[in-house]
PDB file of C-alpha atoms and ligand atoms in Angstrom:
ATOM      1  CA  PHE A 849     125.435 109.364  80.852  1.00  0.00           C
ATOM      2  CA  GLY A 850     124.651 112.007  83.521  1.00  0.00           C
ATOM      3  CA  LEU A 851     121.799 109.811  85.248  1.00  0.00           C
ATOM      4  CA  LYS A 852     123.196 109.748  88.674  1.00  0.00           C
ATOM      5  CA  ALA A 853     123.661 113.933  88.952  1.00  0.00           C
ATOM      6  CA  LYS A 854     119.727 114.076  87.500  1.00  0.00           C
ATOM      7  CA  TYR A 855     118.328 111.126  89.864  1.00  0.00           C
ATOM      8  CA  GLN A 856     120.924 112.547  93.311  1.00  0.00           C
ATOM      9  CA  SER A 857     119.140 116.466  92.611  1.00  0.00           C
ATOM     10  CA  LEU A 858     115.404 114.866  92.265  1.00  0.00           C
ATOM     11  CA  LYS A 859     113.596 114.746  96.267  1.00  0.00           C
ATOM     12  CA  PRO A 860     109.673 113.145  96.960  1.00  0.00           C
ATOM     13  CA  ARG A 861     107.489 116.185  97.375  1.00  0.00           C
ATOM     14  CA  ALA A 862     105.725 116.278 101.014  1.00  0.00           C
ATOM     15  CA  LYS A 863     102.201 115.755 100.909  1.00  0.00           C
ATOM     16  CA  GLY A 864      99.361 118.008  99.987  1.00  0.00           C
ATOM     17  CA  GLU A 865     102.046 119.289  97.882  1.00  0.00           C
ATOM     18  CA  TRP A 866     100.290 118.294  94.186  1.00  0.00           C
ATOM     19  CA  GLU A 867      96.385 119.980  94.176  1.00  0.00           C
ATOM     20  CA  VAL A 868      97.020 121.924  91.069  1.00  0.00           C
ATOM     21  CA  PRO A 869      93.288 124.009  90.970  1.00  0.00           C
ATOM     22  CA  HIS A 870      91.324 122.963  87.931  1.00  0.00           C
ATOM     23  CA  GLU A 871      91.493 125.955  86.728  1.00  0.00           C
ATOM     24  CA  CYS A 872      95.037 126.329  85.938  1.00  0.00           C
ATOM     25  CA  VAL A 873      95.011 123.108  84.008  1.00  0.00           C
ATOM     26  CA  LYS A 874      94.837 124.120  80.325  1.00  0.00           C
ATOM     27  CA  PHE A 875      93.900 121.144  77.938  1.00  0.00           C
ATOM     28  CA  ASN A 876      95.856 121.536  74.159  1.00  0.00           C
ATOM     29  CA  LYS A 877      95.613 117.873  72.286  1.00  0.00           C
ATOM     30  CA  LYS A 878      94.529 114.804  72.869  1.00  0.00           C
ATOM     31  CA  LEU A 879      97.189 112.556  72.707  1.00  0.00           C
ATOM     32  CA  GLY A 880      95.712 109.404  72.881  1.00  0.00           C
ATOM     33  CA  GLU A 881      92.649 107.425  74.638  1.00  0.00           C
ATOM     34  CA  GLY A 882      92.205 103.675  75.906  1.00  0.00           C
ATOM     35  CA  GLN A 883      89.273 101.667  77.422  1.00  0.00           C
ATOM     36  CA  PHE A 884      89.677 103.260  80.542  1.00  0.00           C
ATOM     37  CA  GLY A 885      90.707 106.839  79.627  1.00  0.00           C
ATOM     38  CA  LEU A 886      92.602 109.135  78.231  1.00  0.00           C
ATOM     39  CA  VAL A 887      95.438 111.027  77.966  1.00  0.00           C
ATOM     40  CA  TRP A 888      95.844 114.667  76.737  1.00  0.00           C
ATOM     41  CA  LYS A 889      99.069 117.223  76.318  1.00  0.00           C
ATOM     42  CA  GLY A 890      98.016 120.578  78.339  1.00  0.00           C
ATOM     43  CA  GLU A 891      99.833 122.874  80.813  1.00  0.00           C
ATOM     44  CA  ILE A 892      99.986 124.157  83.991  1.00  0.00           C
ATOM     45  CA  LEU A 893      99.417 127.792  84.413  1.00  0.00           C
ATOM     46  CA  ALA A 894     100.761 129.620  87.100  1.00  0.00           C
ATOM     47  CA  ARG A 895     102.492 132.981  88.402  1.00  0.00           C
ATOM     48  CA  LYS A 896     106.104 131.789  87.286  1.00  0.00           C
ATOM     49  CA  GLY A 897     104.880 130.366  83.459  1.00  0.00           C
ATOM     50  CA  SER A 898     103.869 127.780  82.518  1.00  0.00           C
ATOM     51  CA  ARG A 899     105.070 123.693  82.578  1.00  0.00           C
ATOM     52  CA  THR A 900     103.321 121.558  79.428  1.00  0.00           C
ATOM     53  CA  VAL A 901     102.091 117.823  80.740  1.00  0.00           C
ATOM     54  CA  ALA A 902     100.359 115.251  80.163  1.00  0.00           C
ATOM     55  CA  ILE A 903      96.668 114.495  81.810  1.00  0.00           C
ATOM     56  CA  LYS A 904      95.575 111.434  82.810  1.00  0.00           C
ATOM     57  CA  MET A 905      91.533 111.059  83.043  1.00  0.00           C
ATOM     58  CA  LEU A 906      88.922 109.000  83.009  1.00  0.00           C
ATOM     59  CA  HIS A 907      86.262 108.536  80.622  1.00  0.00           C
ATOM     60  CA  GLU A 908      83.294 110.205  81.350  1.00  0.00           C
ATOM     61  CA  GLY A 909      80.142 108.168  83.079  1.00  0.00           C
ATOM     62  CA  ALA A 910      83.408 106.104  83.986  1.00  0.00           C
ATOM     63  CA  SER A 911      82.458 103.170  87.050  1.00  0.00           C
ATOM     64  CA  ALA A 912      83.264 104.290  90.727  1.00  0.00           C
ATOM     65  CA  LYS A 913      85.713 101.396  90.338  1.00  0.00           C
ATOM     66  CA  ASP A 914      87.507 102.686  87.361  1.00  0.00           C
ATOM     67  CA  ARG A 915      87.300 106.079  89.991  1.00  0.00           C
ATOM     68  CA  LYS A 916      88.964 104.103  92.353  1.00  0.00           C
ATOM     69  CA  ALA A 917      91.785 102.855  90.369  1.00  0.00           C
ATOM     70  CA  LEU A 918      92.970 106.699  89.820  1.00  0.00           C
ATOM     71  CA  ILE A 919      92.978 107.499  92.785  1.00  0.00           C
ATOM     72  CA  ASP A 920      94.858 104.464  93.253  1.00  0.00           C
ATOM     73  CA  GLU A 921      97.229 105.005  90.727  1.00  0.00           C
ATOM     74  CA  LEU A 922      97.877 108.421  92.164  1.00  0.00           C
ATOM     75  CA  GLU A 923      98.335 107.528  96.132  1.00  0.00           C
ATOM     76  CA  PHE A 924     100.784 105.333  95.051  1.00  0.00           C
ATOM     77  CA  MET A 925     102.482 107.915  92.339  1.00  0.00           C
ATOM     78  CA  LYS A 926     102.717 110.487  95.109  1.00  0.00           C
ATOM     79  CA  THR A 927     104.446 108.329  97.789  1.00  0.00           C
ATOM     80  CA  MET A 928     106.986 107.008  94.854  1.00  0.00           C
ATOM     81  CA  SER A 929     110.509 108.744  95.103  1.00  0.00           C
ATOM     82  CA  PRO A 930     110.892 110.486  91.616  1.00  0.00           C
ATOM     83  CA  HIS A 931     113.205 108.203  89.187  1.00  0.00           C
ATOM     84  CA  PRO A 932     114.430 109.734  85.871  1.00  0.00           C
ATOM     85  CA  ASN A 933     113.346 106.763  83.918  1.00  0.00           C
ATOM     86  CA  ILE A 934     110.023 106.855  84.907  1.00  0.00           C
ATOM     87  CA  VAL A 935     107.175 109.378  83.991  1.00  0.00           C
ATOM     88  CA  GLY A 936     106.732 111.712  87.388  1.00  0.00           C
ATOM     89  CA  LEU A 937     103.860 112.755  88.377  1.00  0.00           C
ATOM     90  CA  VAL A 938     103.522 116.838  88.911  1.00  0.00           C
ATOM     91  CA  GLY A 939     100.512 117.061  90.868  1.00  0.00           C
ATOM     92  CA  CYS A 940      96.777 116.450  90.194  1.00  0.00           C
ATOM     93  CA  CYS A 941      93.195 117.480  90.740  1.00  0.00           C
ATOM     94  CA  THR A 942      91.051 115.675  93.424  1.00  0.00           C
ATOM     95  CA  ARG A 943      88.656 117.808  94.539  1.00  0.00           C
ATOM     96  CA  SER A 944      86.437 118.815  91.286  1.00  0.00           C
ATOM     97  CA  GLU A 945      84.398 115.520  89.852  1.00  0.00           C
ATOM     98  CA  GLN A 946      86.614 115.083  87.059  1.00  0.00           C
ATOM     99  CA  VAL A 947      89.976 113.478  88.987  1.00  0.00           C
ATOM    100  CA  LEU A 948      92.908 114.610  87.174  1.00  0.00           C
ATOM    101  CA  ILE A 949      96.240 113.218  86.658  1.00  0.00           C
ATOM    102  CA  ILE A 950      99.127 115.443  85.787  1.00  0.00           C
ATOM    103  CA  VAL A 951     102.818 114.323  84.815  1.00  0.00           C
ATOM    104  CA  GLU A 952     105.481 114.584  82.751  1.00  0.00           C
ATOM    105  CA  TYR A 953     105.301 115.342  79.403  1.00  0.00           C
ATOM    106  CA  VAL A 954     107.761 112.943  77.176  1.00  0.00           C
ATOM    107  CA  PRO A 955     107.988 114.827  74.032  1.00  0.00           C
ATOM    108  CA  GLY A 956     109.006 111.408  71.993  1.00  0.00           C
ATOM    109  CA  GLY A 957     106.180 109.040  71.717  1.00  0.00           C
ATOM    110  CA  ASN A 958     106.278 105.725  72.897  1.00  0.00           C
ATOM    111  CA  LEU A 959     109.432 103.428  72.083  1.00  0.00           C
ATOM    112  CA  LYS A 960     108.154 101.003  69.925  1.00  0.00           C
ATOM    113  CA  ASP A 961     106.788 103.502  67.502  1.00  0.00           C
ATOM    114  CA  TYR A 962     109.901 105.724  67.716  1.00  0.00           C
ATOM    115  CA  LEU A 963     111.553 102.442  67.063  1.00  0.00           C
ATOM    116  CA  LEU A 964     110.381 101.229  63.912  1.00  0.00           C
ATOM    117  CA  ASN A 965     110.349 105.130  62.667  1.00  0.00           C
ATOM    118  CA  THR A 966     114.570 104.502  63.037  1.00  0.00           C
ATOM    119  CA  ARG A 967     113.893 101.552  60.518  1.00  0.00           C
ATOM    120  CA  CYS A 968     115.864 102.376  57.231  1.00  0.00           C
ATOM    121  CA  LYS A 969     113.078 102.874  54.851  1.00  0.00           C
ATOM    122  CA  GLY A 970     112.470  99.724  51.838  1.00  0.00           C
ATOM    123  CA  LYS A 971     113.970  97.184  53.918  1.00  0.00           C
ATOM    124  CA  ASP A 972     111.931  94.128  54.523  1.00  0.00           C
ATOM    125  CA  ILE A 973     110.409  93.811  57.797  1.00  0.00           C
ATOM    126  CA  TYR A 974     111.334  91.279  59.548  1.00  0.00           C
ATOM    127  CA  ALA A 975     115.366  91.764  58.200  1.00  0.00           C
ATOM    128  CA  ASN A 976     115.178  95.108  59.631  1.00  0.00           C
ATOM    129  CA  LEU A 977     117.559  94.528  62.448  1.00  0.00           C
ATOM    130  CA  ALA A 978     119.550  97.034  64.470  1.00  0.00           C
ATOM    131  CA  PRO A 979     122.189  98.137  62.162  1.00  0.00           C
ATOM    132  CA  PHE A 980     119.328  99.046  59.654  1.00  0.00           C
ATOM    133  CA  SER A 981     118.357 102.037  61.998  1.00  0.00           C
ATOM    134  CA  ALA A 982     119.005 105.320  60.047  1.00  0.00           C
ATOM    135  CA  THR A 983     119.619 106.919  63.298  1.00  0.00           C
ATOM    136  CA  LEU A 984     120.464 104.669  65.999  1.00  0.00           C
ATOM    137  CA  THR A 985     123.617 103.092  66.838  1.00  0.00           C
ATOM    138  CA  SER A 986     124.161  99.190  68.954  1.00  0.00           C
ATOM    139  CA  LYS A 987     125.393 101.134  71.957  1.00  0.00           C
ATOM    140  CA  ASP A 988     122.470 103.458  71.847  1.00  0.00           C
ATOM    141  CA  LEU A 989     119.812  99.553  71.946  1.00  0.00           C
ATOM    142  CA  LEU A 990     121.796  98.843  74.821  1.00  0.00           C
ATOM    143  CA  THR A 991     121.522 102.620  76.983  1.00  0.00           C
ATOM    144  CA  PHE A 992     117.863 101.871  76.181  1.00  0.00           C
ATOM    145  CA  GLY A 993     118.092  98.402  77.831  1.00  0.00           C
ATOM    146  CA  TYR A 994     120.304  99.828  80.551  1.00  0.00           C
ATOM    147  CA  GLN A 995     118.068 102.761  81.592  1.00  0.00           C
ATOM    148  CA  ILE A 996     114.738 100.597  81.641  1.00  0.00           C
ATOM    149  CA  ALA A 997     116.242  97.913  84.070  1.00  0.00           C
ATOM    150  CA  ARG A 998     117.670 100.917  86.104  1.00  0.00           C
ATOM    151  CA  GLY A 999     113.753 102.488  86.035  1.00  0.00           C
ATOM    152  CA  MET A1000     112.040  98.558  86.835  1.00  0.00           C
ATOM    153  CA  SER A1001     114.616  98.110  89.303  1.00  0.00           C
ATOM    154  CA  HIS A1002     113.570 101.342  91.221  1.00  0.00           C
ATOM    155  CA  LEU A1003     110.189  99.496  91.383  1.00  0.00           C
ATOM    156  CA  GLU A1004     111.043  96.348  92.290  1.00  0.00           C
ATOM    157  CA  GLN A1005     112.698  97.963  95.138  1.00  0.00           C
ATOM    158  CA  ILE A1006     109.872  99.480  96.559  1.00  0.00           C
ATOM    159  CA  LYS A1007     107.740  96.066  95.411  1.00  0.00           C
ATOM    160  CA  CYS A1008     105.556  97.522  92.851  1.00  0.00           C
ATOM    161  CA  VAL A1009     105.035  95.287  90.146  1.00  0.00           C
ATOM    162  CA  HIS A1010     104.538  97.029  86.594  1.00  0.00           C
ATOM    163  CA  ARG A1011     102.729  93.890  84.722  1.00  0.00           C
ATOM    164  CA  ASP A1012     102.628  95.691  81.262  1.00  0.00           C
ATOM    165  CA  LEU A1013     106.704  96.211  80.768  1.00  0.00           C
ATOM    166  CA  ALA A1014     106.484  96.583  76.419  1.00  0.00           C
ATOM    167  CA  ALA A1015     107.867  99.369  74.504  1.00  0.00           C
ATOM    168  CA  ARG A1016     104.724 100.795  73.884  1.00  0.00           C
ATOM    169  CA  ASN A1017     104.842 101.641  78.011  1.00  0.00           C
ATOM    170  CA  ILE A1018     108.201 103.061  77.348  1.00  0.00           C
ATOM    171  CA  LEU A1019     108.050 107.112  76.469  1.00  0.00           C
ATOM    172  CA  ILE A1020     111.118 108.221  74.837  1.00  0.00           C
ATOM    173  CA  GLY A1021     112.530 112.066  76.185  1.00  0.00           C
ATOM    174  CA  ASP A1022     114.941 115.030  75.670  1.00  0.00           C
ATOM    175  CA  ASP A1023     118.337 112.754  75.001  1.00  0.00           C
ATOM    176  CA  LYS A1024     117.258 109.068  73.905  1.00  0.00           C
ATOM    177  CA  THR A1025     115.884 109.343  78.054  1.00  0.00           C
ATOM    178  CA  CYS A1026     113.862 106.069  78.307  1.00  0.00           C
ATOM    179  CA  LYS A1027     111.160 107.026  81.108  1.00  0.00           C
ATOM    180  CA  ILE A1028     108.367 103.871  82.056  1.00  0.00           C
ATOM    181  CA  ALA A1029     104.590 104.829  82.086  1.00  0.00           C
ATOM    182  CA  ASP A1030     101.650 103.228  83.043  1.00  0.00           C
ATOM    183  CA  PHE A1031     102.101 101.416  85.995  1.00  0.00           C
ATOM    184  CA  GLY A1032      99.499 101.925  87.597  1.00  0.00           C
ATOM    185  CA  LEU A1033      95.848 101.670  85.462  1.00  0.00           C
ATOM    186  CA  ALA A1034      97.747  99.150  83.877  1.00  0.00           C
ATOM    187  CA  ARG A1035      97.893  96.904  86.657  1.00  0.00           C
ATOM    188  CA  ASP A1036      93.574  96.669  87.180  1.00  0.00           C
ATOM    189  CA  ILE A1037      92.326  94.715  84.382  1.00  0.00           C
ATOM    190  CA  TYR A1038      93.666  91.266  85.169  1.00  0.00           C
ATOM    191  CA  CYS A1039      91.260  89.097  85.747  1.00  0.00           C
ATOM    192  CA  GLU A1040      90.747  85.579  87.442  1.00  0.00           C
ATOM    193  CA  ASN A1041      91.102  83.140  83.916  1.00  0.00           C
ATOM    194  CA  TYR A1042      92.095  86.142  82.202  1.00  0.00           C
ATOM    195  CA  TYR A1043      94.499  84.562  79.061  1.00  0.00           C
ATOM    196  CA  ARG A1044      90.544  83.730  77.571  1.00  0.00           C
ATOM    197  CA  LYS A1045      89.457  86.757  78.000  1.00  0.00           C
ATOM    198  CA  THR A1046      90.633  87.685  74.228  1.00  0.00           C
ATOM    199  CA  SER A1047      87.699  89.469  73.494  1.00  0.00           C
ATOM    200  CA  GLY A1048      88.804  92.895  74.721  1.00  0.00           C
ATOM    201  CA  GLY A1049      92.194  91.639  72.909  1.00  0.00           C
ATOM    202  CA  ARG A1050      93.916  93.945  76.011  1.00  0.00           C
ATOM    203  CA  LEU A1051      96.333  91.479  77.767  1.00  0.00           C
ATOM    204  CA  PRO A1052      99.753  91.474  76.733  1.00  0.00           C
ATOM    205  CA  LEU A1053      99.839  87.914  76.276  1.00  0.00           C
ATOM    206  CA  ARG A1054     102.875  88.312  74.193  1.00  0.00           C
ATOM    207  CA  TRP A1055     104.811  89.731  76.638  1.00  0.00           C
ATOM    208  CA  MET A1056     103.517  87.750  79.923  1.00  0.00           C
ATOM    209  CA  ALA A1057     105.593  85.107  81.864  1.00  0.00           C
ATOM    210  CA  TYR A1058     104.632  81.573  82.201  1.00  0.00           C
ATOM    211  CA  GLU A1059     103.431  81.458  85.529  1.00  0.00           C
ATOM    212  CA  SER A1060     101.390  84.489  84.755  1.00  0.00           C
ATOM    213  CA  ILE A1061      99.349  82.834  81.268  1.00  0.00           C
ATOM    214  CA  PHE A1062      99.134  79.579  83.147  1.00  0.00           C
ATOM    215  CA  ASN A1063      98.134  80.439  86.910  1.00  0.00           C
ATOM    216  CA  GLY A1064      97.835  84.167  86.816  1.00  0.00           C
ATOM    217  CA  ILE A1065     100.909  85.146  89.309  1.00  0.00           C
ATOM    218  CA  THR A1066     102.404  88.444  88.795  1.00  0.00           C
ATOM    219  CA  THR A1067     105.497  89.427  90.809  1.00  0.00           C
ATOM    220  CA  SER A1068     108.927  91.246  89.868  1.00  0.00           C
ATOM    221  CA  GLN A1069     110.058  88.111  88.148  1.00  0.00           C
ATOM    222  CA  SER A1070     107.260  88.293  85.745  1.00  0.00           C
ATOM    223  CA  ASP A1071     108.027  91.315  84.971  1.00  0.00           C
ATOM    224  CA  ALA A1072     111.463  90.536  84.204  1.00  0.00           C
ATOM    225  CA  TRP A1073     109.716  87.934  81.467  1.00  0.00           C
ATOM    226  CA  SER A1074     108.493  90.953  80.013  1.00  0.00           C
ATOM    227  CA  PHE A1075     111.718  92.871  80.067  1.00  0.00           C
ATOM    228  CA  GLY A1076     113.335  89.994  78.085  1.00  0.00           C
ATOM    229  CA  VAL A1077     110.650  90.703  75.175  1.00  0.00           C
ATOM    230  CA  LEU A1078     111.502  94.216  75.532  1.00  0.00           C
ATOM    231  CA  LEU A1079     114.963  93.775  74.614  1.00  0.00           C
ATOM    232  CA  TRP A1080     113.365  90.816  71.507  1.00  0.00           C
ATOM    233  CA  GLU A1081     111.503  94.400  70.638  1.00  0.00           C
ATOM    234  CA  ILE A1082     114.223  96.904  70.728  1.00  0.00           C
ATOM    235  CA  VAL A1083     116.988  94.422  69.207  1.00  0.00           C
ATOM    236  CA  THR A1084     114.633  94.053  66.350  1.00  0.00           C
ATOM    237  CA  LEU A1085     113.196  97.726  66.091  1.00  0.00           C
ATOM    238  CA  GLY A1086     109.689  97.414  66.867  1.00  0.00           C
ATOM    239  CA  GLY A1087     109.126  94.044  66.048  1.00  0.00           C
ATOM    240  CA  ASN A1088     105.536  92.169  66.882  1.00  0.00           C
ATOM    241  CA  PRO A1089     107.376  89.081  69.615  1.00  0.00           C
ATOM    242  CA  TYR A1090     106.921  85.442  68.042  1.00  0.00           C
ATOM    243  CA  PRO A1091     105.990  86.947  64.713  1.00  0.00           C
ATOM    244  CA  ASP A1092     103.640  84.480  62.445  1.00  0.00           C
ATOM    245  CA  MET A1093     102.263  82.286  65.755  1.00  0.00           C
ATOM    246  CA  ASN A1094      98.740  83.269  67.073  1.00  0.00           C
ATOM    247  CA  ARG A1095      97.728  83.003  70.659  1.00  0.00           C
ATOM    248  CA  ASP A1096      97.353  79.688  70.647  1.00  0.00           C
ATOM    249  CA  GLN A1097     100.609  78.714  69.694  1.00  0.00           C
ATOM    250  CA  ILE A1098     102.253  80.820  72.153  1.00  0.00           C
ATOM    251  CA  ILE A1099     100.372  78.840  74.314  1.00  0.00           C
ATOM    252  CA  ASP A1100     101.150  75.556  73.365  1.00  0.00           C
ATOM    253  CA  GLY A1101     104.685  76.257  72.676  1.00  0.00           C
ATOM    254  CA  LEU A1102     105.367  77.884  75.813  1.00  0.00           C
ATOM    255  CA  GLN A1103     104.081  75.175  77.616  1.00  0.00           C
ATOM    256  CA  ARG A1104     106.575  72.740  75.251  1.00  0.00           C
ATOM    257  CA  GLY A1105     109.209  74.956  76.380  1.00  0.00           C
ATOM    258  CA  TYR A1106     109.751  76.677  73.376  1.00  0.00           C
ATOM    259  CA  ARG A1107     111.101  80.415  73.590  1.00  0.00           C
ATOM    260  CA  MET A1108     111.606  83.046  70.752  1.00  0.00           C
ATOM    261  CA  PRO A1109     115.026  82.070  69.014  1.00  0.00           C
ATOM    262  CA  LYS A1110     118.069  84.694  68.337  1.00  0.00           C
ATOM    263  CA  PRO A1111     117.067  87.419  66.079  1.00  0.00           C
ATOM    264  CA  HIS A1112     119.958  88.437  63.416  1.00  0.00           C
ATOM    265  CA  HIS A1113     122.144  90.909  64.092  1.00  0.00           C
ATOM    266  CA  CYS A1114     121.487  90.289  67.920  1.00  0.00           C
ATOM    267  CA  SER A1115     124.761  89.310  69.976  1.00  0.00           C
ATOM    268  CA  ASP A1116     125.303  86.540  71.686  1.00  0.00           C
ATOM    269  CA  GLU A1117     125.323  88.165  74.642  1.00  0.00           C
ATOM    270  CA  ILE A1118     121.731  90.212  74.626  1.00  0.00           C
ATOM    271  CA  TYR A1119     120.628  86.719  73.553  1.00  0.00           C
ATOM    272  CA  THR A1120     121.980  85.275  76.479  1.00  0.00           C
ATOM    273  CA  VAL A1121     119.601  87.686  78.800  1.00  0.00           C
ATOM    274  CA  MET A1122     116.648  87.651  76.669  1.00  0.00           C
ATOM    275  CA  TRP A1123     117.326  83.498  77.354  1.00  0.00           C
ATOM    276  CA  GLU A1124     117.510  84.063  81.158  1.00  0.00           C
ATOM    277  CA  CYS A1125     114.666  86.515  81.408  1.00  0.00           C
ATOM    278  CA  TRP A1126     112.394  83.989  79.934  1.00  0.00           C
ATOM    279  CA  GLN A1127     112.938  80.967  82.143  1.00  0.00           C
ATOM    280  CA  GLN A1128     110.684  79.165  83.231  1.00  0.00           C
ATOM    281  CA  ASN A1129     111.305  79.418  87.221  1.00  0.00           C
ATOM    282  CA  PRO A1130     110.839  82.961  88.322  1.00  0.00           C
ATOM    283  CA  ASP A1131     113.528  82.469  90.651  1.00  0.00           C
ATOM    284  CA  LYS A1132     116.224  81.480  88.262  1.00  0.00           C
ATOM    285  CA  ARG A1133     115.665  84.920  86.126  1.00  0.00           C
ATOM    286  CA  PRO A1134     117.777  87.834  86.986  1.00  0.00           C
ATOM    287  CA  THR A1135     116.688  90.620  89.243  1.00  0.00           C
ATOM    288  CA  PHE A1136     116.311  94.057  88.056  1.00  0.00           C
ATOM    289  CA  ALA A1137     119.160  95.470  89.418  1.00  0.00           C
ATOM    290  CA  GLU A1138     121.491  92.342  88.187  1.00  0.00           C
ATOM    291  CA  LEU A1139     119.954  93.324  84.837  1.00  0.00           C
ATOM    292  CA  THR A1140     120.991  97.310  85.176  1.00  0.00           C
ATOM    293  CA  ALA A1141     125.221  95.728  86.435  1.00  0.00           C
ATOM    294  CA  THR A1142     124.718  94.063  82.798  1.00  0.00           C
ATOM    295  CA  PHE A1143     123.905  96.538  80.543  1.00  0.00           C
ATOM    296  CA  LEU A1144     127.081  98.866  82.812  1.00  0.00           C
ATOM    297  CA  ARG A1145     128.774  96.071  81.617  1.00  0.00           C
ATOM    298  CA  LEU A1146     127.572  95.502  77.814  1.00  0.00           C
ATOM    299  CA  ILE A1147     127.949  98.911  77.088  1.00  0.00           C
ATOM    300  CA  SER A1148     131.543  99.905  78.653  1.00  0.00           C
ATOM    301  CA  LEU A1149     132.220  97.040  76.722  1.00  0.00           C
ATOM    302  CA  GLN A1150     131.500  99.009  73.103  1.00  0.00           C
ATOM    303  CA  GLN A1151     133.967 101.921  74.188  1.00  0.00           C
TER     304      GLN A1151
HETATM  305  O1  ACK B1684     102.935 107.434  72.009  1.00  0.00           O
HETATM  306  P1  ACK B1684     102.099 108.671  72.055  1.00  0.00           P
HETATM  307  O2  ACK B1684     102.894 109.587  71.543  1.00  0.00           O
HETATM  308  O3  ACK B1684     102.643 108.243  74.029  1.00  0.00           O
HETATM  309  O4  ACK B1684     101.092 107.915  72.268  1.00  0.00           O
HETATM  310  C1  ACK B1684     100.144 107.187  73.516  1.00  0.00           C
HETATM  311  C2  ACK B1684      99.151 108.362  73.962  1.00  0.00           C
HETATM  312  O5  ACK B1684      99.768 109.326  75.069  1.00  0.00           O
HETATM  313  C3  ACK B1684      98.568 107.603  75.062  1.00  0.00           C
HETATM  314  O6  ACK B1684      99.060 107.177  76.000  1.00  0.00           O
HETATM  315  C4  ACK B1684     101.205 109.347  74.782  1.00  0.00           C
HETATM  316  N1  ACK B1684     101.752 109.489  76.237  1.00  0.00           N
HETATM  317  C5  ACK B1684     101.368 109.226  77.345  1.00  0.00           C
HETATM  318  N2  ACK B1684     101.739 109.882  78.687  1.00  0.00           N
HETATM  319  C6  ACK B1684     102.639 111.087  77.782  1.00  0.00           C
HETATM  320  C7  ACK B1684     103.560 111.299  78.452  1.00  0.00           C
HETATM  321  N3  ACK B1684     103.597 111.224  79.861  1.00  0.00           N
HETATM  322  N4  ACK B1684     104.120 112.270  78.230  1.00  0.00           N
HETATM  323  C8  ACK B1684     103.889 112.585  76.536  1.00  0.00           C
HETATM  324  N5  ACK B1684     103.019 111.760  75.753  1.00  0.00           N
HETATM  325  C9  ACK B1684     102.186 110.772  76.939  1.00  0.00           C
HETATM  326  C10 ACK B1684     101.393 107.990  74.574  1.00  0.00           C
END
């Protein structure tokens, strides 16, 4: 996919090279807003020209705890070596009151909306599966799986647990490149007894592994479970996991060993991957390194 060459050309930056003067950051358009903060599309102005970026910041009046969470995310991102399938850090502003994390701008929006937008119009939502995409082929869908597994494999290697892996947190770049986003702010939102905490609606129950729901354990293996659900979202072109089941039914179902059935038009091979990701025993699930290899093999079989 030409990704290997791109990957090798990316080098980690030396410490202290990230700070951007606040006056060089221009805000153009608000992209989105959550409980913690907001994301803007903007530019970094430099003598050589400007670069379009996405800028993450906290709401005004954010607590000291939220500010610390943002700084922790930033410090973590600084230590990461760049990867083509992970949204990369461009710079930061930490010397002014308002902390800014500046990341590469990924133009295609999130994968969930992207998939929904490729559905052929006028088809039934549940029948509207992979062959019903107006623009995507099965190989494109496998390539999405491959790229996300590859980015996650990088996070797995550096022992970073994402905790909120879902199509809404994957961004689509040029040439249908998948980039994993939001692996920072997401991590602090879970507290004890969280699966009962439904009021905020923040818990990604439909993507959560068995042991995350019942024991509050999150690891790279629980990310693998979420990856299985993300695959289901890809195959159904942006479907909502466990359709027709409410939260209590999902919790009951999982306890009884229920798993989502194979979507129509999903190949046996892909469903086997999902099934492996949803093993109750986390150690029986594939690692992201194994998932990357599996997708590479499945893609090669398509040619
Ligand atoms: O689906 P979207 O266009 O993609 O709307 C959401 C919104 O901000 C809130 O998260 C978009 N977004 C987040 N990070 C980036 C980024 N690095 N590049 C482009 N858009 C982004 C996201």
